[in-house]
Short mmCIF file of C-alpha atoms in Angstrom, two decimals:
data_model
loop_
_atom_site.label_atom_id
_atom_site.label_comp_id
_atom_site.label_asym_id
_atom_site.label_seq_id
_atom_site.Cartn_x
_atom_site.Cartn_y
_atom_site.Cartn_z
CA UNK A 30 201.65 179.58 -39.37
CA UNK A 31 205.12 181.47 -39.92
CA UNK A 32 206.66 179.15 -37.57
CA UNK A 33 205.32 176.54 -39.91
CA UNK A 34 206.71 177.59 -43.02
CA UNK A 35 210.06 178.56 -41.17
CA UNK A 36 210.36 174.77 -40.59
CA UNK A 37 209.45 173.59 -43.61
CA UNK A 38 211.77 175.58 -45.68
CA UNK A 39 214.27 175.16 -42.73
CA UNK A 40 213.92 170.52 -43.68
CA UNK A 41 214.10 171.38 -47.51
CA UNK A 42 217.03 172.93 -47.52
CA UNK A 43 219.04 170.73 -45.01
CA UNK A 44 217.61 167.70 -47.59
CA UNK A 45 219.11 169.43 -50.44
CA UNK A 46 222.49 169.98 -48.52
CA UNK A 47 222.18 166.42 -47.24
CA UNK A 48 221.56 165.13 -51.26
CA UNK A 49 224.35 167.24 -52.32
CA UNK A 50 226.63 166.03 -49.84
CA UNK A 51 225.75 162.30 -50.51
CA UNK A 52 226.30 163.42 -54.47
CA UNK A 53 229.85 164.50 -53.44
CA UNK A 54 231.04 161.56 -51.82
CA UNK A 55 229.10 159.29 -54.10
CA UNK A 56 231.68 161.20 -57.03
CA UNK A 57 234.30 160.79 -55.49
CA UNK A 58 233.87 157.20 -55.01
CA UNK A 59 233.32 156.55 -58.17
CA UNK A 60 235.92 159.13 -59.01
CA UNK A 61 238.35 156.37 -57.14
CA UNK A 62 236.84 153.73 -58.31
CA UNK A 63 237.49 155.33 -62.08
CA UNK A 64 241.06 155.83 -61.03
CA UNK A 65 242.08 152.24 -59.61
CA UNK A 66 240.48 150.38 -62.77
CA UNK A 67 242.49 153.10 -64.85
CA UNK A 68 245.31 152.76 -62.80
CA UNK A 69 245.54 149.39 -61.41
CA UNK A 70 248.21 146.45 -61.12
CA UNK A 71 249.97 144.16 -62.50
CA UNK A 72 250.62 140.64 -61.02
CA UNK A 73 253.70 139.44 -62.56
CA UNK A 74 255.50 136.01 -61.89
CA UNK A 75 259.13 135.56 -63.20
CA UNK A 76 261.98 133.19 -63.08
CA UNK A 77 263.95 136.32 -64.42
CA UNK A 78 266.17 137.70 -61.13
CA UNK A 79 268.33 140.41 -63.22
CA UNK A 80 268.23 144.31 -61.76
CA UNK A 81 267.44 145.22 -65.59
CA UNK A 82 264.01 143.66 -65.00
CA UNK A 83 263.23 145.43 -62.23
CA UNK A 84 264.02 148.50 -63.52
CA UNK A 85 262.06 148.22 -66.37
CA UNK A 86 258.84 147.77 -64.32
CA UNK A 87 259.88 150.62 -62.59
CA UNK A 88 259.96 152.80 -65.53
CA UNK A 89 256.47 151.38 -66.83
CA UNK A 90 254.86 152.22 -63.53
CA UNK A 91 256.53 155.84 -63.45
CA UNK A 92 255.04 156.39 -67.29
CA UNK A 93 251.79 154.62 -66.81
CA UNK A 94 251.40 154.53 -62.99
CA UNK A 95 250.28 150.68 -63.12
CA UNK A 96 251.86 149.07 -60.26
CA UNK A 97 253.70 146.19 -61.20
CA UNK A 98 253.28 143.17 -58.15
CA UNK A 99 256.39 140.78 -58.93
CA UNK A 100 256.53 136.87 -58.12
CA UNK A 101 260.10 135.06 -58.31
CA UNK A 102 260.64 132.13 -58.24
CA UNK A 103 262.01 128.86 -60.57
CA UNK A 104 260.14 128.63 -63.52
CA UNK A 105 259.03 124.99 -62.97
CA UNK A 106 257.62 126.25 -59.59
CA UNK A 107 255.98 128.86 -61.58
CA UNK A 108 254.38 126.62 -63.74
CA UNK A 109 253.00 124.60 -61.33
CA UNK A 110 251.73 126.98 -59.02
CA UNK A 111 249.67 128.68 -62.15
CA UNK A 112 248.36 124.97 -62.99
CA UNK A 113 247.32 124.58 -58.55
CA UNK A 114 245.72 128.04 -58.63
CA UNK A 115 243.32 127.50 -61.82
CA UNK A 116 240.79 130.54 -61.66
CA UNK A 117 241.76 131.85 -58.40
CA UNK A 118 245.59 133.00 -59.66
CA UNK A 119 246.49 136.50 -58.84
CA UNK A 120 248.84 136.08 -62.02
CA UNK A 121 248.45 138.23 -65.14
CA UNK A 122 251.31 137.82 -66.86
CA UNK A 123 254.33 134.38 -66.77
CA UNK A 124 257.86 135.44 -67.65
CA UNK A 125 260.76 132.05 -68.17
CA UNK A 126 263.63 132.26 -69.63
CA UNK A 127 263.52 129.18 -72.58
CA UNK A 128 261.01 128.97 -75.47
CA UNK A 129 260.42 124.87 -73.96
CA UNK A 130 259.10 126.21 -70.75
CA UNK A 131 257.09 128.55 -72.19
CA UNK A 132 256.05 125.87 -74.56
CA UNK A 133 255.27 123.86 -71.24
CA UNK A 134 252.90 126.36 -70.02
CA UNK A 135 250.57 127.10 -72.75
CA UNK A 136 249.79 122.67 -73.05
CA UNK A 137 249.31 122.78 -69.67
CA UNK A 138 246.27 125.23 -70.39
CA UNK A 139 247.67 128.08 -68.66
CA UNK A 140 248.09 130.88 -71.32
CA UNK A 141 245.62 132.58 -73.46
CA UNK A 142 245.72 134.53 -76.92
CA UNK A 143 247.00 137.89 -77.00
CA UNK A 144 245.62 140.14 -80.11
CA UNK A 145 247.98 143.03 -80.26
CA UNK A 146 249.35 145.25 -83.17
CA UNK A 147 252.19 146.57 -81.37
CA UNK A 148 253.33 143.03 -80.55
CA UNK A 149 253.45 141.63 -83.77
CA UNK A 150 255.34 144.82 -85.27
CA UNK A 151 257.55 144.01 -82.35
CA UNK A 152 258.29 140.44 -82.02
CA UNK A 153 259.55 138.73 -85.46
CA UNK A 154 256.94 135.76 -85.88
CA UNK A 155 259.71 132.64 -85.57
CA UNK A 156 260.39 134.30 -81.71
CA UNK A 157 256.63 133.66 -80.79
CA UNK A 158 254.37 131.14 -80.26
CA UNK A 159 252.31 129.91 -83.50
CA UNK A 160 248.99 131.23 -81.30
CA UNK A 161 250.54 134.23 -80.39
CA UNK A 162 250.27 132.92 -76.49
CA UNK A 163 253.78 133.80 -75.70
CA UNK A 164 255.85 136.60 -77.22
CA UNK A 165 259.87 136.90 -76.92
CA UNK A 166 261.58 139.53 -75.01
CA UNK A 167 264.79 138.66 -75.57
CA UNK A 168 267.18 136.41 -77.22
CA UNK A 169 270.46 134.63 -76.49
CA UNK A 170 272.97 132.42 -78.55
CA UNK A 171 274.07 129.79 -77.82
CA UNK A 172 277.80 129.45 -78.72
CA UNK A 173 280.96 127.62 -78.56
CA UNK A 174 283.55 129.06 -76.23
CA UNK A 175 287.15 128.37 -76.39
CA UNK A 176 290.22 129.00 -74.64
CA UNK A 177 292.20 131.80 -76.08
CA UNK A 178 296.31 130.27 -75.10
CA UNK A 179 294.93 126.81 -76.33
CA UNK A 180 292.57 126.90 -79.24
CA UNK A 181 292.73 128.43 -82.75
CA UNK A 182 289.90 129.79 -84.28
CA UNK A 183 290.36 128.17 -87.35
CA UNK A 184 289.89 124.91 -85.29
CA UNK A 185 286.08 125.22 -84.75
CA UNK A 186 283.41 125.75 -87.47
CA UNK A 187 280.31 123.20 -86.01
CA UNK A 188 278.64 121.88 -83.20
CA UNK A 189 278.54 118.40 -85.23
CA UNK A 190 282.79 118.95 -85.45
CA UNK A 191 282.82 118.94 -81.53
CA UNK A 192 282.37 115.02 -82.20
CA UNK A 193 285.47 114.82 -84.25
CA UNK A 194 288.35 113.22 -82.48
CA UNK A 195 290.36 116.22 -82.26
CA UNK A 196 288.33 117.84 -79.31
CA UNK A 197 288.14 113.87 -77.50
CA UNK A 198 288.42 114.67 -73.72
CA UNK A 199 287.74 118.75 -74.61
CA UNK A 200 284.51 119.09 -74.43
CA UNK A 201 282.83 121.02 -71.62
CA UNK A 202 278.51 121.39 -71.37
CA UNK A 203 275.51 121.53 -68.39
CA UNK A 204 273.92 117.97 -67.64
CA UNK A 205 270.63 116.38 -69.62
CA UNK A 206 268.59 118.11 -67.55
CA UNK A 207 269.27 121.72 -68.02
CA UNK A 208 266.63 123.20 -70.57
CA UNK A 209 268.90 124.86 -73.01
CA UNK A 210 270.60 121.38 -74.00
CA UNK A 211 267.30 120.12 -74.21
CA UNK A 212 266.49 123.08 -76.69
CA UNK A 213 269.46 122.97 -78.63
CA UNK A 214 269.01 118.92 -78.87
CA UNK A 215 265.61 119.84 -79.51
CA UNK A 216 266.51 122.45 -82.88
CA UNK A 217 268.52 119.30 -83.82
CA UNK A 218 265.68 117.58 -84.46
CA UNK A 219 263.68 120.08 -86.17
CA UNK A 220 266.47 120.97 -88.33
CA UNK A 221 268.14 117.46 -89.07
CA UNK A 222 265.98 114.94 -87.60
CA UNK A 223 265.82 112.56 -84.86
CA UNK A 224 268.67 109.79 -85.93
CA UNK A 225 271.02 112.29 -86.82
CA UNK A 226 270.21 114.71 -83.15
CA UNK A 227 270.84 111.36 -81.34
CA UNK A 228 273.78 110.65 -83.10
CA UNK A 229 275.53 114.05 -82.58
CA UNK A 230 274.81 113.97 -78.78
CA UNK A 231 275.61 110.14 -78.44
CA UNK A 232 279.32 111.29 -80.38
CA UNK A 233 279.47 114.57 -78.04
CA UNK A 234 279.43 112.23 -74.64
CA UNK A 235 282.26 110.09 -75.81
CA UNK A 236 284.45 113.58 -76.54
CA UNK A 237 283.07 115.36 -72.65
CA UNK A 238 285.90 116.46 -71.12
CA UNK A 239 284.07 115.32 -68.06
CA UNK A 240 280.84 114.24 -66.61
CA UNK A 241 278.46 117.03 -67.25
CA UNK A 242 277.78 119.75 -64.22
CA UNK A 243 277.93 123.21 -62.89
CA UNK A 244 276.02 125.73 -64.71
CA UNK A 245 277.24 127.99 -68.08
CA UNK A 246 279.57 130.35 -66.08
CA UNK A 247 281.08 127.06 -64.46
CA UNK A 248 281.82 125.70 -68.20
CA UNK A 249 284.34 128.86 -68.94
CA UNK A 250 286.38 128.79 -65.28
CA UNK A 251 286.65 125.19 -66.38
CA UNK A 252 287.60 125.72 -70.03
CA UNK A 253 290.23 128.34 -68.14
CA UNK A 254 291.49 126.02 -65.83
CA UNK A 255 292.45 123.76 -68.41
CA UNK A 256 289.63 120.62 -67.75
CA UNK A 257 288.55 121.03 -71.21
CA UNK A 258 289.42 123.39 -74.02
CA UNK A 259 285.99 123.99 -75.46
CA UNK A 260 282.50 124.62 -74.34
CA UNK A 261 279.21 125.24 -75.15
CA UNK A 262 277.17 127.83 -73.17
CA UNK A 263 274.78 130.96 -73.72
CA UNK A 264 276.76 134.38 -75.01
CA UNK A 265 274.88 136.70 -72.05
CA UNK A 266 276.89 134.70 -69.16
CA UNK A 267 280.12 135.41 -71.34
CA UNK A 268 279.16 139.19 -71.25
CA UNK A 269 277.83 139.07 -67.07
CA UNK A 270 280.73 138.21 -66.39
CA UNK A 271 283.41 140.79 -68.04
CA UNK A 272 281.11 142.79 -66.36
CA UNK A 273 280.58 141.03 -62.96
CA UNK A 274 281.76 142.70 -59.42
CA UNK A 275 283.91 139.24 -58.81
CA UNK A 276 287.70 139.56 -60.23
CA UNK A 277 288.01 135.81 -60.90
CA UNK A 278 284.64 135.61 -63.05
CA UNK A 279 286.35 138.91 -65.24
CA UNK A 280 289.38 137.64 -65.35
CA UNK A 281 287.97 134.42 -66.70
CA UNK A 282 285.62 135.77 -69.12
CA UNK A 283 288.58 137.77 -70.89
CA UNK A 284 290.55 134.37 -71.33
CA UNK A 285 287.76 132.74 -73.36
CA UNK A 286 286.72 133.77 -76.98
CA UNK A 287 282.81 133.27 -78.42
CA UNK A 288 282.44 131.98 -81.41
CA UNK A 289 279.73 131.30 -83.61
CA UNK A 290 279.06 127.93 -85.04
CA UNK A 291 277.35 126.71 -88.13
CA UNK A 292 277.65 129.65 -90.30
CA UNK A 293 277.84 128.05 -93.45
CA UNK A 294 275.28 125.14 -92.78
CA UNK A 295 272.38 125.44 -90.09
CA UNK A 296 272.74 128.69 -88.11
CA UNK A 297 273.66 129.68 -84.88
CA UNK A 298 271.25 127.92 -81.96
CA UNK A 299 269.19 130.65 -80.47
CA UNK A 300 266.51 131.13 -77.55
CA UNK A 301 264.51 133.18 -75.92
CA UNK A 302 263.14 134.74 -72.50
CA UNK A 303 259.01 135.40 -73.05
CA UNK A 304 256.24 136.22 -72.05
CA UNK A 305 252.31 135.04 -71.76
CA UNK A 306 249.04 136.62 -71.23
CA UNK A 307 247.84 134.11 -68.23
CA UNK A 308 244.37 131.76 -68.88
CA UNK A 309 242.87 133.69 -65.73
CA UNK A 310 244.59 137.44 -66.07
CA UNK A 311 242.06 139.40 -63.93
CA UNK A 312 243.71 142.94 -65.24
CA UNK A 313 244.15 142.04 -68.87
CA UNK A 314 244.38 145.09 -70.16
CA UNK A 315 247.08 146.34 -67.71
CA UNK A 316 249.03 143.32 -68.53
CA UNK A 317 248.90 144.05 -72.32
CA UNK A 318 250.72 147.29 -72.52
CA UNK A 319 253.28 145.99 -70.02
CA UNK A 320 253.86 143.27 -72.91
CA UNK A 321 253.80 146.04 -75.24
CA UNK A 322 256.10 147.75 -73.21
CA UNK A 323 258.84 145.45 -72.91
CA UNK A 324 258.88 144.93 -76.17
CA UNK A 325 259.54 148.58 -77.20
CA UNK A 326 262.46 150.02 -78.54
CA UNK A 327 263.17 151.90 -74.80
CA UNK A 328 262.94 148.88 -73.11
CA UNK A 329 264.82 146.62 -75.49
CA UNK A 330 267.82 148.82 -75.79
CA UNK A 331 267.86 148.20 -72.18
CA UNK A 332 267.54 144.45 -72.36
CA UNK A 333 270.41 144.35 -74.50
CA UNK A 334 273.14 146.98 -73.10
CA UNK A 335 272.14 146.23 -69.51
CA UNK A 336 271.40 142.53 -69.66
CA UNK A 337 273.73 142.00 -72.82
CA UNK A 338 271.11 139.81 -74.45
CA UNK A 339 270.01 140.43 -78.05
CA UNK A 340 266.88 142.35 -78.58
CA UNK A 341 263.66 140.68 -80.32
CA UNK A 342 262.65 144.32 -81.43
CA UNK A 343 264.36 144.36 -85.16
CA UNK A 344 264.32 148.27 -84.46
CA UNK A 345 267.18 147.63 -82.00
CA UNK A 346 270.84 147.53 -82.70
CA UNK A 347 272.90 145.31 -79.68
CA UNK A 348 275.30 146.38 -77.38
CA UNK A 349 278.55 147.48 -78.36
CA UNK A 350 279.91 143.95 -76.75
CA UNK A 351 277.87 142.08 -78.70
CA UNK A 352 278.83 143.74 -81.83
CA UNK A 353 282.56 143.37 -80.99
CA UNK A 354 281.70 139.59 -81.01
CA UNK A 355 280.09 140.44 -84.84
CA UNK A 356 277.36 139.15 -86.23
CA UNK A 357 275.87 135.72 -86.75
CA UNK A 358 273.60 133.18 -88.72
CA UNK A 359 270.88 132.20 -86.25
CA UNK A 360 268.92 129.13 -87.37
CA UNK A 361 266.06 129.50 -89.13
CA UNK A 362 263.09 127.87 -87.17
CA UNK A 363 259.95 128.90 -85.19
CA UNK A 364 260.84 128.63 -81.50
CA UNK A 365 257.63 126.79 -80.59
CA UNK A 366 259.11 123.72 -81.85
CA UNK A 367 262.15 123.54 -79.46
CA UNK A 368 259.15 123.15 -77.02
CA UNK A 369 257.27 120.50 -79.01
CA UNK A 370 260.52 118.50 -79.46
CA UNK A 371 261.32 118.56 -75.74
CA UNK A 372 260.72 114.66 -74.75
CA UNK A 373 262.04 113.58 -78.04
CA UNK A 374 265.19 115.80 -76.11
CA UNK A 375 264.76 114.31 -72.94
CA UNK A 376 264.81 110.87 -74.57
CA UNK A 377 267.67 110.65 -76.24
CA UNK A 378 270.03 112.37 -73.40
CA UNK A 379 268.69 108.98 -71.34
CA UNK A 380 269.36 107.06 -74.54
CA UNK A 381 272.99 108.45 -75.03
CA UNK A 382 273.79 108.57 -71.48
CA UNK A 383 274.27 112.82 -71.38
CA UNK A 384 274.28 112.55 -67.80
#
């Protein structure tokens, strides 16, 4: 009878052990479990490709310890990989440079809504999208820039005076099919119409120095090497290169001026690189304070000393190169239409013959 009992308290007790140990690891599962959904990622695709970026997610994942899972790649190819994927896209988050492509992505159906406080304290309303599916990050100009030997301030004052006869044959500026023509055609037509945008850029062919290629850095060593004295390109390539590990690009940069055009009329042509909450975001959350994040006053003040692009953040002064330039009159429109004018754009660069 006592060697019964011995071996029935002997079972009970290795059942408790055996409970408590199945209790334990069953914790600590869900312990882990608790952890990765706290935790998590971040699937991020980009057509960005600047260090400053990078870094950035860095510093997120170090404060929050969300990894950050980057995808580069041209923003077209982004767009259309989103649109092939549908539901099964790993993507949270779509970062382009260019209001129009972001434009692009939320009618093809690939954005959602993003609800956020922090955002809209962030990001001035005309730098994001009417249905708050893409926010800002950060903002260029886009300028005139002249040669310093050959061209006196005083000359310039408009993008509409580039047509005048004085700058025939001076005229440098990317093809048709680069997207910030098409935006700045495209703020043309919001601000002045379609006759009169088709007019300027029909006048602005007949003044081209020469057919239209390269990209904006190529417009200044051209506007230095005397193929045109004037040319219109985005203010952050003007500050890459002062700073840029090539000689020739410094040395080039410090022989061209920026200048700011339609102060007294219009405003200044401005853009932005932004970002979107994808349809299908699997960690939505995540994805949400990284948008939060970037548009901070930490990470802006990096955007613009680093990157030497203007901040969105209203909080945040720009970089003591941009303020040498002084400041400007931007125009005064919601971004979302340089998107929604985009084939009018398209159509009159064919129309014209912008090559």
């Amino acid at each position: 009878m006592k060697n019964i009992k011995a071996v029935m308290v002997f079972l009970v007790i290795t059942a408790m052990l055996v409970l408590s140990g199945c209790s334990a690891s069953n914790n600590n599962t869900a312990s882990k479990e608790t952890d990765n959904k706290e935790n998590g990622v971040i699937n991020l695709y980009t057509d960005r490709h600047y260090d400053t970026d990078q870094a950035l997610f860095d510093l997120f994942t170090k404060e929050t310890g969300i990894k950050v899972n980057v995808v580069k790649a041209e923003s077209d190819e982004l767009i259309e990989r989103l649109a092939r994927e549908g539901k099964d896209t790993k993507a949270d988050l779509l970062i382009t440079a260019d209001a129009g492509r972001l434009y692009r992505a939320k009618e093809k159906e690939l954005l959602q809504t993003t609800s956020s406080e922090t955002l809209f304290k962030n990001v001035p309303e005309n730098l994001r999208d009417k249905d708050n599916q893409w926010f800002g990050l950060t903002k260029r100009a886009r300028v005139i820039v002249y040669a310093k030997d050959r061209v006196d301030p005083a000359q310039l004052s408009t993008y509409e005076d580039l047509t005048d006869a004085k700058w025939k044959g001076k005229v440098l500026v990317r093809s048709a099919n680069n997207i910030y023509n098409q935006s700045l055609l495209a703020s043309f037509i919001a601000l002045n119409g379609e006759d009169q945008a088709k007019a300027w850029a029909k006048d602005l062919v007949a003044n081209m120095a020469r057919e239209p290629k390269g990209n904006d850095r190529d417009q200044a060593k051209a506007v230095v090497a005397g193929e045109g004295d004037v040319a219109i390109m985005n203010t952050y390539y003007v500050g890459k290169m002062l700073h840029s590990s090539d000689p020739e690009e410094v040395k080039v940069a410090n022989k061209v001026a920026v200048f700011f055009p339609n102060q007294n009329t219009t405003g200044t042509h401005i853009n932005v690189s932004g970002v979107g909450l994808t349809k299908y975001a699997k960690n939505k959350d995540n994805a949400i304070k990284l948008m939060e994040f970037l548009s901070s006053e930490k990470a802006q003040k990096q955007f613009a000393e680093a990157n030497f692009e203007y901040p969105v953040n209203p909080n945040v002064e720009p970089s003591e190169l941009l303020k040498s330039w002084g400041d400007f009159k931007a125009q005064d429109i919601n971004l979302s239409l340089l998107g929604e004018n985009n084939q009018k754009a398209v159509r009159i660069f064919n129309e014209v013959g912008w090559k």
